[in-house]
Amino acid sequence: MTAVECRVKPLRIFRHFPTEGPGYLAHFLDQRNIPYELICIDAGEDIPSRLDDTSGLVFMGGPMSVNDDLPWIKQELDLIRRAAEAGLPLLGHCLGGQLISKALGGSITVNPVKEIGWHPVQHIKNEAARDWLGELPEHFEAFHWHGETFTLPEGAAPILTSRYCVQQGFVDGNILALQCHIEMTAEMVGVWASAGGKELVADTQSVQSVAEMMQDLPARIDALHKVAEVFYTRWLRALELPV
């Protein structure tokens, strides 16, 4: 364990489905010796109730709906509300972003279309987007796999939108909630595409085929990791890291 690891409280990352782990985020944190603890909700692990032993909370994706009547969803919503009140940094990916939205007063509804595969997102023209996305081009490609969408909680600022989903991300101080997936690795894309056949039958431009998802995958993943580094680096500013 390095000196940084000894002095920094670990992040707490919540995984809700076996194939939807932290992906590139884990690599990003490992490279910087930032400790984290993976809570595997899908394996029946308990949701820690304490907040004084962590630097921030991260919520990953999953095929379930935030509106499902699952005990752990209610527990996570309560945890998110408590963390926000305590000023703890929060980060959500897809389902995780929806959890944050609902916990803070937003609502989760069916999106007009399913959005699956590689699709461009674009900046919202406001100060928050300039702060979080300043280094990124106005339009960039991200990975998507969702049929629902969130609304903005009171006080949150939108930072991203797309052709198929109006709300792709919002921020509120040290809270970042994303609808798109920036954590993907090449392996994750392959696994999701192989397992998601039933969802890839829609005859629409918003849902890509397996072949379309896998096209130019190394280059797409490399570009996505550069995007993820901008987001994750900006979010880390809120953590209590040693100087």
mmCIF file of C-alpha atoms in Angstrom:
data_model
loop_
_atom_site.group_PDB
_atom_site.id
_atom_site.type_symbol
_atom_site.label_atom_id
_atom_site.label_comp_id
_atom_site.label_asym_id
_atom_site.label_seq_id
_atom_site.Cartn_x
_atom_site.Cartn_y
_atom_site.Cartn_z
ATOM 1 C CA MET A 1 0.000 0.000 0.000
ATOM 2 C CA THR A 2 1.396 3.396 -0.992
ATOM 3 C CA ALA A 3 1.492 6.517 1.125
ATOM 4 C CA VAL A 4 -1.399 7.937 -0.929
ATOM 5 C CA GLU A 5 -3.483 4.805 -0.296
ATOM 6 C CA CYS A 6 -2.805 5.027 3.432
ATOM 7 C CA ARG A 7 -3.908 8.637 3.714
ATOM 8 C CA VAL A 8 -6.977 8.638 1.448
ATOM 9 C CA LYS A 9 -10.299 7.170 2.403
ATOM 10 C CA PRO A 10 -11.349 4.716 -0.312
ATOM 11 C CA LEU A 11 -14.026 5.468 -2.849
ATOM 12 C CA ARG A 12 -17.005 3.140 -2.667
ATOM 13 C CA ILE A 13 -18.145 1.736 -6.044
ATOM 14 C CA PHE A 14 -21.538 0.022 -6.289
ATOM 15 C CA ARG A 15 -21.895 -2.712 -8.925
ATOM 16 C CA HIS A 16 -25.465 -3.792 -9.715
ATOM 17 C CA PHE A 17 -24.876 -6.458 -12.379
ATOM 18 C CA PRO A 18 -21.902 -8.800 -12.923
ATOM 19 C CA THR A 19 -20.960 -7.449 -16.371
ATOM 20 C CA GLU A 20 -21.415 -3.759 -15.462
ATOM 21 C CA GLY A 21 -18.448 -3.132 -13.211
ATOM 22 C CA PRO A 22 -16.232 -0.044 -13.027
ATOM 23 C CA GLY A 23 -14.350 -0.910 -16.228
ATOM 24 C CA TYR A 24 -11.950 1.843 -17.231
ATOM 25 C CA LEU A 25 -12.657 3.760 -14.023
ATOM 26 C CA ALA A 26 -10.885 1.012 -12.052
ATOM 27 C CA HIS A 27 -7.840 1.310 -14.323
ATOM 28 C CA PHE A 28 -7.896 5.102 -13.989
ATOM 29 C CA LEU A 29 -7.953 4.884 -10.179
ATOM 30 C CA ASP A 30 -5.306 2.148 -10.029
ATOM 31 C CA GLN A 31 -2.936 4.258 -12.143
ATOM 32 C CA ARG A 32 -3.238 7.074 -9.598
ATOM 33 C CA ASN A 33 -3.034 4.849 -6.503
ATOM 34 C CA ILE A 34 -6.496 5.972 -5.423
ATOM 35 C CA PRO A 35 -8.051 3.234 -3.283
ATOM 36 C CA TYR A 36 -11.590 2.000 -3.818
ATOM 37 C CA GLU A 37 -13.908 -0.657 -2.476
ATOM 38 C CA LEU A 38 -16.231 -2.559 -4.823
ATOM 39 C CA ILE A 39 -19.667 -3.316 -3.355
ATOM 40 C CA CYS A 40 -21.232 -6.139 -5.406
ATOM 41 C CA ILE A 41 -24.961 -5.665 -5.002
ATOM 42 C CA ASP A 42 -25.510 -8.399 -7.609
ATOM 43 C CA ALA A 43 -23.708 -10.854 -5.310
ATOM 44 C CA GLY A 44 -25.879 -9.959 -2.326
ATOM 45 C CA GLU A 45 -23.353 -7.766 -0.524
ATOM 46 C CA ASP A 46 -24.753 -5.356 2.035
ATOM 47 C CA ILE A 47 -24.905 -1.627 1.407
ATOM 48 C CA PRO A 48 -22.617 0.108 3.920
ATOM 49 C CA SER A 49 -24.482 2.738 5.885
ATOM 50 C CA ARG A 50 -21.472 4.751 7.067
ATOM 51 C CA LEU A 51 -20.255 7.742 5.113
ATOM 52 C CA ASP A 52 -17.363 8.915 7.297
ATOM 53 C CA ASP A 53 -15.065 6.144 6.015
ATOM 54 C CA THR A 54 -15.224 6.960 2.289
ATOM 55 C CA SER A 55 -14.089 9.801 0.010
ATOM 56 C CA GLY A 56 -16.993 9.463 -2.425
ATOM 57 C CA LEU A 57 -19.628 7.167 -3.870
ATOM 58 C CA VAL A 58 -19.773 5.780 -7.415
ATOM 59 C CA PHE A 59 -22.811 4.015 -8.888
ATOM 60 C CA MET A 60 -22.515 1.817 -11.973
ATOM 61 C CA GLY A 61 -25.140 0.640 -14.471
ATOM 62 C CA GLY A 62 -27.527 -2.310 -14.625
ATOM 63 C CA PRO A 63 -30.434 -3.725 -16.666
ATOM 64 C CA MET A 64 -33.032 -3.055 -13.976
ATOM 65 C CA SER A 65 -35.109 0.110 -13.627
ATOM 66 C CA VAL A 66 -34.641 2.584 -10.808
ATOM 67 C CA ASN A 67 -38.425 2.362 -10.467
ATOM 68 C CA ASP A 68 -38.324 -1.382 -9.729
ATOM 69 C CA ASP A 69 -39.412 -2.462 -6.260
ATOM 70 C CA LEU A 70 -36.048 -3.822 -5.136
ATOM 71 C CA PRO A 71 -34.909 -3.401 -1.515
ATOM 72 C CA TRP A 72 -31.392 -2.337 -2.442
ATOM 73 C CA ILE A 73 -32.678 0.451 -4.699
ATOM 74 C CA LYS A 74 -34.476 2.062 -1.781
ATOM 75 C CA GLN A 75 -31.361 1.696 0.358
ATOM 76 C CA GLU A 76 -29.123 3.282 -2.284
ATOM 77 C CA LEU A 77 -31.537 6.169 -2.819
ATOM 78 C CA ASP A 78 -31.433 6.875 0.915
ATOM 79 C CA LEU A 79 -27.641 6.611 0.931
ATOM 80 C CA ILE A 80 -27.365 9.050 -1.985
ATOM 81 C CA ARG A 81 -29.604 11.583 -0.244
ATOM 82 C CA ARG A 82 -27.543 11.355 2.932
ATOM 83 C CA ALA A 83 -24.284 11.642 0.997
ATOM 84 C CA ALA A 84 -25.508 14.709 -0.901
ATOM 85 C CA GLU A 85 -26.577 16.372 2.352
ATOM 86 C CA ALA A 86 -23.115 15.629 3.769
ATOM 87 C CA GLY A 87 -21.401 17.135 0.722
ATOM 88 C CA LEU A 88 -19.832 13.837 -0.376
ATOM 89 C CA PRO A 89 -18.828 13.576 -4.064
ATOM 90 C CA LEU A 90 -21.182 11.395 -6.133
ATOM 91 C CA LEU A 91 -20.675 9.856 -9.579
ATOM 92 C CA GLY A 92 -23.260 7.865 -11.539
ATOM 93 C CA HIS A 93 -23.096 5.947 -14.826
ATOM 94 C CA CYS A 94 -26.405 5.238 -16.653
ATOM 95 C CA LEU A 95 -28.514 3.451 -13.994
ATOM 96 C CA GLY A 96 -26.210 5.123 -11.468
ATOM 97 C CA GLY A 97 -27.014 8.540 -12.912
ATOM 98 C CA GLN A 98 -30.710 7.721 -12.745
ATOM 99 C CA LEU A 99 -30.344 6.677 -9.103
ATOM 100 C CA ILE A 100 -28.751 10.031 -8.301
ATOM 101 C CA SER A 101 -31.469 11.911 -10.175
ATOM 102 C CA LYS A 102 -34.319 10.119 -8.399
ATOM 103 C CA ALA A 103 -32.689 10.385 -4.975
ATOM 104 C CA LEU A 104 -32.354 14.154 -5.397
ATOM 105 C CA GLY A 105 -35.906 14.744 -6.576
ATOM 106 C CA GLY A 106 -35.799 13.962 -10.290
ATOM 107 C CA SER A 107 -37.937 11.372 -12.051
ATOM 108 C CA ILE A 108 -37.119 8.387 -14.254
ATOM 109 C CA THR A 109 -39.333 7.784 -17.284
ATOM 110 C CA VAL A 110 -39.269 5.802 -20.532
ATOM 111 C CA ASN A 111 -37.118 7.504 -23.173
ATOM 112 C CA PRO A 112 -38.820 8.094 -26.564
ATOM 113 C CA VAL A 113 -36.517 5.413 -28.056
ATOM 114 C CA LYS A 114 -33.961 2.924 -26.839
ATOM 115 C CA GLU A 115 -30.440 4.248 -27.331
ATOM 116 C CA ILE A 116 -27.934 1.433 -27.785
ATOM 117 C CA GLY A 117 -24.440 1.531 -29.266
ATOM 118 C CA TRP A 118 -22.045 4.296 -30.259
ATOM 119 C CA HIS A 119 -23.810 7.630 -30.661
ATOM 120 C CA PRO A 120 -22.565 11.227 -30.441
ATOM 121 C CA VAL A 121 -23.324 13.540 -27.549
ATOM 122 C CA GLN A 122 -22.869 17.283 -27.498
ATOM 123 C CA HIS A 123 -22.170 20.020 -24.986
ATOM 124 C CA ILE A 124 -24.899 22.138 -23.472
ATOM 125 C CA LYS A 125 -23.858 25.769 -23.790
ATOM 126 C CA ASN A 126 -23.603 26.864 -20.174
ATOM 127 C CA GLU A 127 -20.961 27.616 -17.563
ATOM 128 C CA ALA A 128 -21.176 24.191 -15.916
ATOM 129 C CA ALA A 129 -20.532 22.409 -19.204
ATOM 130 C CA ARG A 130 -17.574 24.656 -19.945
ATOM 131 C CA ASP A 131 -16.145 23.868 -16.523
ATOM 132 C CA TRP A 132 -16.516 20.088 -16.843
ATOM 133 C CA LEU A 133 -16.014 19.639 -20.605
ATOM 134 C CA GLY A 134 -13.670 22.438 -21.552
ATOM 135 C CA GLU A 135 -11.006 20.108 -22.941
ATOM 136 C CA LEU A 136 -13.415 18.028 -25.020
ATOM 137 C CA PRO A 137 -14.733 18.755 -28.536
ATOM 138 C CA GLU A 138 -18.273 20.092 -28.716
ATOM 139 C CA HIS A 139 -19.425 16.739 -30.131
ATOM 140 C CA PHE A 140 -17.895 13.393 -29.167
ATOM 141 C CA GLU A 141 -18.931 9.766 -29.328
ATOM 142 C CA ALA A 142 -20.013 7.816 -26.248
ATOM 143 C CA PHE A 143 -21.438 4.364 -25.642
ATOM 144 C CA HIS A 144 -25.103 3.960 -24.727
ATOM 145 C CA TRP A 145 -27.429 1.224 -23.536
ATOM 146 C CA HIS A 146 -30.656 2.500 -22.012
ATOM 147 C CA GLY A 147 -34.399 2.718 -22.520
ATOM 148 C CA GLU A 148 -35.166 5.163 -19.718
ATOM 149 C CA THR A 149 -34.050 8.691 -18.947
ATOM 150 C CA PHE A 150 -33.839 11.066 -15.989
ATOM 151 C CA THR A 151 -35.006 14.586 -15.351
ATOM 152 C CA LEU A 152 -32.875 17.239 -13.692
ATOM 153 C CA PRO A 153 -33.120 17.564 -9.914
ATOM 154 C CA GLU A 154 -33.683 21.093 -8.638
ATOM 155 C CA GLY A 155 -30.446 23.088 -8.810
ATOM 156 C CA ALA A 156 -28.662 20.712 -11.191
ATOM 157 C CA ALA A 157 -27.143 21.970 -14.446
ATOM 158 C CA PRO A 158 -27.331 19.941 -17.673
ATOM 159 C CA ILE A 159 -24.006 19.435 -19.458
ATOM 160 C CA LEU A 160 -24.694 16.929 -22.264
ATOM 161 C CA THR A 161 -27.461 16.047 -24.705
ATOM 162 C CA SER A 162 -27.888 13.766 -27.719
ATOM 163 C CA ARG A 163 -30.167 13.237 -30.703
ATOM 164 C CA TYR A 164 -31.977 10.353 -29.028
ATOM 165 C CA CYS A 165 -31.972 11.448 -25.381
ATOM 166 C CA VAL A 166 -32.252 15.046 -24.200
ATOM 167 C CA GLN A 167 -30.636 14.493 -20.797
ATOM 168 C CA GLN A 168 -27.217 12.863 -21.089
ATOM 169 C CA GLY A 169 -25.602 14.327 -18.003
ATOM 170 C CA PHE A 170 -25.904 16.850 -15.207
ATOM 171 C CA VAL A 171 -23.739 18.277 -12.454
ATOM 172 C CA ASP A 172 -24.437 19.916 -9.134
ATOM 173 C CA GLY A 173 -21.295 20.958 -7.287
ATOM 174 C CA ASN A 174 -19.348 17.740 -6.722
ATOM 175 C CA ILE A 175 -22.113 15.525 -8.149
ATOM 176 C CA LEU A 176 -21.797 14.115 -11.686
ATOM 177 C CA ALA A 177 -24.599 11.996 -13.169
ATOM 178 C CA LEU A 178 -24.281 10.555 -16.673
ATOM 179 C CA GLN A 179 -26.794 8.712 -18.850
ATOM 180 C CA CYS A 180 -24.119 7.501 -21.252
ATOM 181 C CA HIS A 181 -21.371 5.004 -20.474
ATOM 182 C CA ILE A 182 -17.840 6.440 -20.393
ATOM 183 C CA GLU A 183 -16.434 3.514 -18.391
ATOM 184 C CA MET A 184 -16.520 0.977 -21.216
ATOM 185 C CA THR A 185 -13.638 -1.287 -22.185
ATOM 186 C CA ALA A 186 -13.402 -3.306 -25.408
ATOM 187 C CA GLU A 187 -14.131 -6.461 -23.445
ATOM 188 C CA MET A 188 -17.264 -4.944 -21.902
ATOM 189 C CA VAL A 189 -18.622 -3.865 -25.299
ATOM 190 C CA GLY A 190 -18.123 -7.389 -26.628
ATOM 191 C CA VAL A 191 -19.805 -9.013 -23.639
ATOM 192 C CA TRP A 192 -22.783 -6.641 -23.684
ATOM 193 C CA ALA A 193 -23.254 -7.002 -27.441
ATOM 194 C CA SER A 194 -23.166 -10.811 -27.193
ATOM 195 C CA ALA A 195 -25.636 -10.896 -24.303
ATOM 196 C CA GLY A 196 -28.002 -8.201 -25.570
ATOM 197 C CA GLY A 197 -29.414 -9.858 -28.668
ATOM 198 C CA LYS A 198 -33.067 -9.490 -27.613
ATOM 199 C CA GLU A 199 -32.674 -5.718 -27.378
ATOM 200 C CA LEU A 200 -30.940 -5.350 -30.730
ATOM 201 C CA VAL A 201 -33.916 -6.204 -32.928
ATOM 202 C CA ALA A 202 -35.396 -2.736 -33.245
ATOM 203 C CA ASP A 203 -35.362 -1.381 -36.802
ATOM 204 C CA THR A 204 -34.205 2.070 -35.789
ATOM 205 C CA GLN A 205 -31.092 4.204 -36.098
ATOM 206 C CA SER A 206 -30.919 4.563 -32.318
ATOM 207 C CA VAL A 207 -30.215 0.841 -31.802
ATOM 208 C CA GLN A 208 -27.068 -0.519 -33.432
ATOM 209 C CA SER A 209 -26.374 -4.077 -34.496
ATOM 210 C CA VAL A 210 -23.550 -6.099 -32.978
ATOM 211 C CA ALA A 211 -21.492 -5.516 -36.136
ATOM 212 C CA GLU A 212 -21.999 -1.755 -35.887
ATOM 213 C CA MET A 213 -21.016 -1.747 -32.207
ATOM 214 C CA MET A 214 -17.841 -3.711 -32.871
ATOM 215 C CA GLN A 215 -16.748 -1.672 -35.895
ATOM 216 C CA ASP A 216 -13.461 0.203 -35.322
ATOM 217 C CA LEU A 217 -13.677 -0.819 -31.665
ATOM 218 C CA PRO A 218 -10.016 -0.235 -30.648
ATOM 219 C CA ALA A 219 -10.070 3.339 -31.962
ATOM 220 C CA ARG A 220 -13.461 4.054 -30.433
ATOM 221 C CA ILE A 221 -12.411 2.711 -27.044
ATOM 222 C CA ASP A 222 -9.187 4.720 -27.125
ATOM 223 C CA ALA A 223 -11.158 7.902 -27.855
ATOM 224 C CA LEU A 224 -13.699 7.086 -25.126
ATOM 225 C CA HIS A 225 -10.942 6.600 -22.558
ATOM 226 C CA LYS A 226 -9.651 10.083 -23.339
ATOM 227 C CA VAL A 227 -13.166 11.406 -22.715
ATOM 228 C CA ALA A 228 -13.418 9.437 -19.472
ATOM 229 C CA GLU A 229 -10.115 10.859 -18.238
ATOM 230 C CA VAL A 230 -11.442 14.408 -18.591
ATOM 231 C CA PHE A 231 -14.575 13.582 -16.599
ATOM 232 C CA TYR A 232 -12.848 11.522 -13.927
ATOM 233 C CA THR A 233 -10.007 14.020 -13.482
ATOM 234 C CA ARG A 234 -12.493 16.853 -13.038
ATOM 235 C CA TRP A 235 -14.573 14.830 -10.569
ATOM 236 C CA LEU A 236 -11.492 13.947 -8.515
ATOM 237 C CA ARG A 237 -11.000 17.623 -7.674
ATOM 238 C CA ALA A 238 -13.758 17.247 -5.088
ATOM 239 C CA LEU A 239 -12.096 14.364 -3.275
ATOM 240 C CA GLU A 240 -9.999 14.902 -0.164
ATOM 241 C CA LEU A 241 -6.719 13.918 -1.791
ATOM 242 C CA PRO A 242 -3.326 14.666 -0.217
ATOM 243 C CA VAL A 243 -1.441 17.633 -1.644
#
